[in-house]
Amino acid sequence: MEKAKISASQLFILMVLFELGSALLVPLAIRAKQDAWLAILLGMLGSFVLFLVYHKLYTYYPNLLPTEYMQKILGKVMGTVLAFVYILYFMYDASRVLRDFGEMLLTFAYPDTPLFIANALLMLVIIYTIRKGIEVIARSGELLFIFMYVLAVAGFILIVSSGLVDFKNLQPVLEEGILPTVKVAASETLYFPFTEAIVFTMILPYLNNSKKAKVTMLCATGLSGINLVITMLINISVIGVNLTARSQFPLLSTVASIQVADFLERLDVFFMLAMVIGIFFKVTILFYAATIGTANLFKIKSPSKLAYPLGIVILFLSITIASNFQEHLHEGLYIAKFILHIPLFIIIPPILLFIAFLQKRKDHGGKHV
């Protein structure tokens, strides 16, 4: 663990950028059709419960990384194995988001560029950032967060002023009842993007004021959830449910349709800038967590030495993870959910918390005696 500290506001910014990341890119919760925004809202509310579990574990071990306290809770062997599984997951998730970036870049601007080259260029920047440490990542986030939100507000104003929004596309609300929407929230939006933020359990020990951790996590998730709700409302209002569902990148289609006074048009390049910022921070945070976790687990004193080898692994994994973009999406939506998301986000953390609670109670009982 490096000797560094970040403020609560920096943690807030990193969490918002992380959760928006690649979620702005895809047709999130579109299986709920015009109620996609409601499925996102329900997924966000469900994630609050899990964040309280992650936070409680942090309060038990405020100065330890999860890779350390897993060994304290489960014992050396089982704790090490579980910590290694989480590190592999962070690397896998980073490679998935990197693949999203490459596919977007190739679809939008560089159709003749090899996927490897597009991914490698971003990966080189990320490796450089990782080597600088968490404080530099957090300060970069502060700067680019403002830029990203200026783009977002400008885009929102232009979409509304161009007269593209048709709220009739959002009707009827809950056409098939609440159950299909709840199913989409429970099977999709709860995991992506909200509880993916379990990666921040690796960042929390760097927080300079541990008392602000809970409020910061919940507020960041709330803001990113509201942003994603507004984004899906705009996508469906502008291009309709069917086109949103068929489009690989619906927000790109929405922004591309902006035309104000025959002067402001082809503004998709601004969309690209915002997406690159979000994806950069998502990959960086996942990669950083994998780096410090690996260094901690294998007692490597300088985590920055791992940046190049782990970065190369993530880069090659992003290319080989799926043969095409459709397979990549299917794997993320259906296969990863059952094999990775449900066990790692929902089942294991409450079990760890329960065992830690019993251990703490036993320790306190022993002291009283």
Coordinates of C-alpha atoms in Angstrom, one line a residue:
M1 CA 0.0 0.0 0.0
E2 CA 1.5 3.3 -1.0
K3 CA 1.7 6.2 1.5
A4 CA -0.9 8.5 0.0
K5 CA -4.2 10.1 1.0
I6 CA -7.2 11.4 -1.0
S7 CA -10.0 13.6 0.2
A8 CA -13.7 12.7 0.4
S9 CA -14.5 15.0 -2.6
Q10 CA -11.8 13.3 -4.7
L11 CA -13.3 9.9 -3.8
F12 CA -16.8 11.2 -4.8
I13 CA -15.5 12.4 -8.2
L14 CA -13.7 9.1 -8.9
M15 CA -16.8 7.1 -8.0
V16 CA -19.0 9.2 -10.3
L17 CA -16.6 9.0 -13.2
F18 CA -16.2 5.3 -12.6
E19 CA -20.0 4.5 -12.5
L20 CA -20.7 6.7 -15.6
G21 CA -17.7 5.2 -17.4
S22 CA -18.9 2.7 -20.0
A23 CA -22.5 2.8 -18.7
L24 CA -23.2 6.0 -20.7
L25 CA -22.1 4.1 -23.8
V26 CA -24.5 1.1 -24.0
P27 CA -28.3 0.9 -24.1
L28 CA -28.5 0.4 -20.3
A29 CA -31.6 -1.6 -19.1
I30 CA -33.3 -1.4 -22.5
R31 CA -34.9 -4.8 -21.9
A32 CA -37.3 -2.8 -19.7
K33 CA -38.2 -0.8 -22.9
Q34 CA -39.5 2.7 -22.1
D35 CA -39.2 2.0 -18.4
A36 CA -35.4 1.6 -18.7
W37 CA -35.0 4.7 -16.6
L38 CA -37.0 3.2 -13.8
A39 CA -34.9 0.0 -13.9
I40 CA -31.8 2.1 -13.5
L41 CA -33.3 3.9 -10.5
L42 CA -34.3 0.6 -8.8
G43 CA -30.8 -0.9 -9.5
M44 CA -29.3 2.2 -7.9
L45 CA -31.5 1.9 -4.8
G46 CA -30.7 -1.8 -4.5
S47 CA -26.9 -1.1 -4.6
F48 CA -27.2 1.2 -1.6
V49 CA -27.9 -1.9 0.6
L50 CA -24.8 -3.6 -0.7
F51 CA -22.7 -0.5 -0.3
L52 CA -23.6 -0.4 3.4
V53 CA -22.3 -4.0 3.6
Y54 CA -19.0 -3.0 1.9
H55 CA -18.7 0.1 4.2
K56 CA -19.3 -1.9 7.4
L57 CA -16.4 -4.2 6.4
Y58 CA -14.3 -1.1 5.9
T59 CA -15.2 0.2 9.4
Y60 CA -14.0 -3.1 10.9
Y61 CA -10.7 -2.8 9.1
P62 CA -10.2 0.9 8.2
N63 CA -6.4 0.7 7.5
L64 CA -6.4 -2.7 5.7
L65 CA -7.0 -3.5 2.0
P66 CA -9.6 -6.1 1.3
T67 CA -6.8 -8.5 0.2
E68 CA -5.5 -8.2 3.8
Y69 CA -8.7 -8.4 5.8
M70 CA -10.0 -11.4 3.8
Q71 CA -7.0 -13.3 5.2
K72 CA -7.9 -12.2 8.7
I73 CA -11.5 -13.2 8.3
L74 CA -11.1 -16.5 6.4
G75 CA -7.6 -17.6 7.4
K76 CA -4.4 -17.4 5.3
V77 CA -5.2 -20.0 2.6
M78 CA -8.9 -19.3 1.9
G79 CA -8.4 -15.5 2.3
T80 CA -5.5 -15.5 -0.2
V81 CA -7.5 -17.5 -2.7
L82 CA -10.5 -15.2 -2.4
A83 CA -8.3 -12.1 -2.6
F84 CA -6.7 -13.5 -5.8
V85 CA -10.1 -14.1 -7.3
Y86 CA -11.1 -10.5 -6.8
I87 CA -7.8 -9.3 -8.3
L88 CA -8.5 -11.5 -11.4
Y89 CA -12.0 -10.0 -11.6
F90 CA -10.7 -6.4 -11.5
M91 CA -8.3 -7.3 -14.4
Y92 CA -11.1 -9.0 -16.3
D93 CA -13.5 -6.0 -15.8
A94 CA -10.8 -3.6 -16.9
S95 CA -10.2 -5.6 -20.1
R96 CA -14.0 -5.5 -20.8
V97 CA -14.2 -1.7 -20.4
L98 CA -11.0 -1.4 -22.6
R99 CA -12.8 -3.5 -25.2
D100 CA -15.8 -1.1 -25.1
F101 CA -13.4 1.8 -25.7
G102 CA -11.8 0.2 -28.7
E103 CA -15.1 -0.9 -30.3
M104 CA -16.5 2.6 -29.8
L105 CA -13.4 4.3 -31.4
L106 CA -13.4 1.9 -34.4
T107 CA -17.2 2.3 -35.0
F108 CA -17.1 6.0 -34.7
A109 CA -13.9 7.3 -36.3
Y110 CA -11.3 4.7 -37.2
P111 CA -12.9 1.7 -38.9
D112 CA -9.6 0.6 -40.6
T113 CA -7.5 0.8 -37.4
P114 CA -6.8 -2.6 -35.7
L115 CA -8.5 -3.0 -32.3
F116 CA -5.1 -3.7 -30.7
I117 CA -3.7 -0.3 -31.7
A118 CA -6.7 1.6 -30.4
N119 CA -6.6 -0.3 -27.0
A120 CA -2.8 -0.1 -26.7
L121 CA -2.8 3.7 -27.1
L122 CA -5.2 4.2 -24.2
M123 CA -3.4 1.5 -22.2
L124 CA -0.1 3.3 -22.4
V125 CA -1.6 6.4 -20.9
I126 CA -3.3 4.4 -18.2
I127 CA 0.0 2.6 -17.3
Y128 CA 1.8 5.9 -17.0
T129 CA -1.0 7.2 -14.7
I130 CA -1.0 4.1 -12.5
R131 CA 2.8 4.5 -12.0
K132 CA 2.1 8.0 -10.6
G133 CA -0.2 6.7 -7.8
I134 CA -3.7 7.3 -6.4
E135 CA -3.1 11.0 -5.6
V136 CA -2.3 11.9 -9.2
I137 CA -5.3 9.8 -10.4
A138 CA -7.6 11.7 -8.0
R139 CA -6.2 15.2 -9.0
S140 CA -6.7 14.2 -12.7
G141 CA -10.3 13.3 -11.9
E142 CA -11.0 16.7 -10.3
L143 CA -9.8 18.4 -13.5
L144 CA -11.6 16.2 -16.0
F145 CA -14.8 15.9 -14.0
I146 CA -15.5 19.6 -14.5
F147 CA -14.7 19.3 -18.2
M148 CA -17.0 16.3 -18.6
Y149 CA -19.9 18.0 -16.8
V150 CA -19.5 21.1 -18.9
L151 CA -19.9 18.9 -22.0
A152 CA -22.9 17.1 -20.5
V153 CA -24.8 20.3 -19.6
A154 CA -24.0 21.8 -23.0
G155 CA -25.2 18.7 -24.8
F156 CA -28.4 18.6 -22.7
I157 CA -29.2 22.2 -23.5
L158 CA -28.5 21.7 -27.3
I159 CA -30.7 18.5 -27.4
V160 CA -33.6 20.3 -25.7
S161 CA -33.2 23.5 -27.8
S162 CA -33.1 21.6 -31.0
G163 CA -36.6 20.3 -30.4
L164 CA -35.7 16.6 -30.7
V165 CA -37.3 15.5 -27.4
D166 CA -40.7 13.8 -27.6
F167 CA -41.9 12.6 -24.3
K168 CA -44.6 10.4 -25.9
N169 CA -41.8 7.9 -26.6
L170 CA -41.7 7.3 -22.8
Q171 CA -45.4 6.2 -22.7
P172 CA -47.0 4.1 -21.5
V173 CA -45.2 3.9 -18.2
L174 CA -45.2 0.4 -16.7
E175 CA -47.1 -1.0 -19.7
E176 CA -46.6 -4.6 -18.5
G177 CA -46.6 -3.9 -14.8
I178 CA -43.7 -3.3 -12.3
L179 CA -42.4 -6.9 -12.4
P180 CA -40.5 -6.9 -15.7
T181 CA -38.8 -3.6 -14.7
V182 CA -37.8 -5.1 -11.3
K183 CA -36.4 -8.2 -13.1
V184 CA -34.2 -6.0 -15.3
A185 CA -33.0 -4.0 -12.2
A186 CA -32.2 -7.2 -10.3
S187 CA -30.5 -9.0 -13.2
E188 CA -28.7 -6.0 -14.9
T189 CA -28.5 -2.5 -13.5
L190 CA -27.8 -3.6 -9.9
Y191 CA -24.4 -5.1 -11.1
F192 CA -23.6 -2.8 -14.0
P193 CA -22.6 -0.1 -13.2
F194 CA -23.5 0.3 -9.5
T195 CA -22.1 -2.6 -7.5
E196 CA -19.0 -2.8 -9.8
A197 CA -18.0 0.0 -7.5
I198 CA -17.0 -2.7 -5.0
V199 CA -13.5 -1.9 -6.4
F200 CA -13.5 1.2 -4.2
T201 CA -13.1 -1.0 -1.2
M202 CA -9.5 -1.1 -2.4
I203 CA -9.4 2.7 -2.4
L204 CA -11.1 3.5 0.9
P205 CA -8.0 2.9 3.1
Y206 CA -6.5 5.9 1.3
L207 CA -9.3 8.2 2.5
N208 CA -8.0 11.0 4.8
N209 CA -11.3 11.1 6.8
S210 CA -12.8 7.6 7.2
K211 CA -16.0 9.0 8.8
K212 CA -17.0 10.5 5.4
A213 CA -16.8 7.2 3.5
K214 CA -20.4 6.1 3.8
V215 CA -22.0 9.5 2.8
T216 CA -19.5 9.9 0.0
M217 CA -20.2 6.5 -1.5
L218 CA -24.0 6.9 -1.3
C219 CA -24.0 10.4 -2.7
A220 CA -21.7 9.5 -5.6
T221 CA -23.9 6.5 -6.5
G222 CA -27.0 8.7 -6.3
L223 CA -25.6 11.4 -8.6
S224 CA -24.3 8.9 -11.2
G225 CA -27.7 7.0 -11.0
I226 CA -29.6 10.2 -11.7
N227 CA -27.3 11.1 -14.6
L228 CA -27.8 7.7 -16.1
V229 CA -31.6 8.0 -15.6
I230 CA -31.6 11.4 -17.4
T231 CA -29.4 9.9 -20.2
M232 CA -31.8 7.0 -20.9
L233 CA -34.8 9.4 -20.7
I234 CA -33.2 11.6 -23.4
N235 CA -32.1 8.6 -25.6
I236 CA -35.6 7.1 -25.6
S237 CA -37.3 10.5 -26.0
V238 CA -35.1 11.5 -28.9
I239 CA -34.6 8.3 -30.9
G240 CA -37.3 6.0 -29.5
V241 CA -37.3 2.6 -27.8
N242 CA -36.6 0.5 -30.9
L243 CA -33.7 2.5 -32.2
T244 CA -32.2 2.8 -28.7
A245 CA -32.4 -1.0 -28.4
R246 CA -30.9 -1.6 -31.9
S247 CA -28.1 1.0 -31.6
Q248 CA -24.7 -0.2 -30.3
F249 CA -24.1 3.3 -28.8
P250 CA -27.5 5.1 -28.4
L251 CA -26.1 8.2 -26.9
L252 CA -23.9 8.7 -29.9
S253 CA -27.0 8.4 -32.1
T254 CA -28.8 11.0 -29.9
V255 CA -25.9 13.5 -30.0
A256 CA -25.4 13.0 -33.8
S257 CA -29.1 14.0 -34.4
I258 CA -28.5 17.5 -32.8
Q259 CA -29.0 20.3 -35.3
V260 CA -29.5 23.8 -34.1
A261 CA -30.3 26.7 -36.6
D262 CA -28.5 24.8 -39.5
F263 CA -25.2 25.8 -37.7
L264 CA -24.5 23.5 -34.7
E265 CA -24.4 19.9 -35.9
R266 CA -22.0 16.9 -36.0
L267 CA -21.4 17.3 -32.3
D268 CA -20.6 13.6 -31.8
V269 CA -16.9 14.5 -31.2
F270 CA -17.9 16.0 -27.9
F271 CA -19.7 12.8 -27.0
M272 CA -16.4 10.9 -27.8
L273 CA -14.4 13.2 -25.5
A274 CA -16.8 12.6 -22.6
M275 CA -16.8 8.8 -23.2
V276 CA -13.0 8.6 -23.4
I277 CA -12.7 10.5 -20.0
G278 CA -15.3 8.1 -18.3
I279 CA -13.7 4.9 -19.8
F280 CA -10.2 6.1 -18.9
F281 CA -11.0 6.5 -15.2
K282 CA -13.0 3.2 -15.1
V283 CA -10.1 1.2 -16.5
T284 CA -7.6 3.2 -14.4
I285 CA -9.4 2.5 -11.1
L286 CA -9.9 -1.2 -11.8
F287 CA -6.3 -1.6 -13.0
Y288 CA -5.0 0.3 -9.9
A289 CA -7.0 -1.9 -7.6
A290 CA -5.5 -5.0 -9.3
T291 CA -2.0 -3.6 -9.0
I292 CA -2.1 -2.7 -5.3
G293 CA -4.0 -5.9 -4.5
T294 CA -1.3 -8.0 -6.3
A295 CA 1.5 -6.1 -4.6
N296 CA -0.1 -6.6 -1.2
L297 CA -0.9 -10.2 -1.7
F298 CA 2.6 -11.2 -3.0
K299 CA 4.5 -8.8 -0.7
I300 CA 5.9 -6.6 -3.5
K301 CA 7.2 -3.4 -2.1
S302 CA 6.8 -1.2 -5.2
P303 CA 3.3 -1.6 -6.8
S304 CA 4.3 0.6 -9.8
K305 CA 6.7 -2.2 -11.0
L306 CA 3.5 -4.3 -11.7
A307 CA 2.0 -1.7 -14.0
Y308 CA 3.6 -2.9 -17.2
P309 CA 3.2 -6.7 -16.9
L310 CA -0.4 -6.4 -15.6
G311 CA -1.2 -3.7 -18.2
I312 CA 0.0 -6.0 -21.0
V313 CA -2.2 -8.9 -19.6
I314 CA -5.3 -6.6 -19.6
L315 CA -4.5 -5.3 -23.1
F316 CA -4.3 -8.8 -24.6
L317 CA -7.3 -10.0 -22.6
S318 CA -9.3 -7.1 -24.1
I319 CA -8.6 -8.4 -27.6
T320 CA -9.2 -12.1 -26.9
I321 CA -12.2 -11.8 -24.6
A322 CA -14.7 -12.1 -27.5
S323 CA -14.5 -12.6 -31.2
N324 CA -16.9 -9.7 -31.9
F325 CA -18.8 -6.9 -30.2
Q326 CA -22.1 -8.8 -30.0
E327 CA -20.5 -11.8 -28.3
H328 CA -18.7 -9.3 -25.9
L329 CA -22.1 -7.8 -24.9
H330 CA -23.8 -11.2 -24.5
E331 CA -20.9 -12.3 -22.2
G332 CA -21.2 -9.2 -20.1
L333 CA -25.0 -9.3 -19.7
Y334 CA -25.6 -13.0 -19.2
I335 CA -22.5 -15.1 -18.5
A336 CA -20.5 -12.8 -16.3
K337 CA -23.6 -12.1 -14.2
F338 CA -24.0 -15.6 -12.9
I339 CA -20.3 -16.6 -12.7
L340 CA -18.9 -13.4 -11.3
H341 CA -21.3 -10.6 -10.4
I342 CA -23.8 -12.5 -8.1
P343 CA -21.1 -14.4 -6.1
L344 CA -18.6 -11.5 -5.9
F345 CA -21.0 -8.6 -5.3
I346 CA -24.0 -10.1 -3.5
I347 CA -23.1 -13.4 -1.8
I348 CA -19.5 -13.2 -0.6
P349 CA -19.4 -9.7 1.0
P350 CA -22.3 -10.4 3.4
I351 CA -20.7 -13.7 4.4
L352 CA -17.4 -11.9 5.1
L353 CA -19.3 -9.3 7.2
F354 CA -21.1 -12.0 9.2
I355 CA -17.9 -13.9 10.0
A356 CA -16.1 -10.6 10.8
F357 CA -19.0 -9.6 13.1
L358 CA -18.7 -12.9 15.0
Q359 CA -15.0 -12.5 15.3
K360 CA -15.2 -9.0 16.7
R361 CA -17.9 -10.0 19.1
K362 CA -15.8 -12.9 20.3
D363 CA -12.8 -10.6 20.7
H364 CA -14.8 -8.1 22.7
G365 CA -16.3 -10.9 24.8
G366 CA -12.8 -12.2 25.6
K367 CA -11.7 -8.8 26.7
H368 CA -14.6 -8.4 29.1
V369 CA -13.7 -11.7 30.7

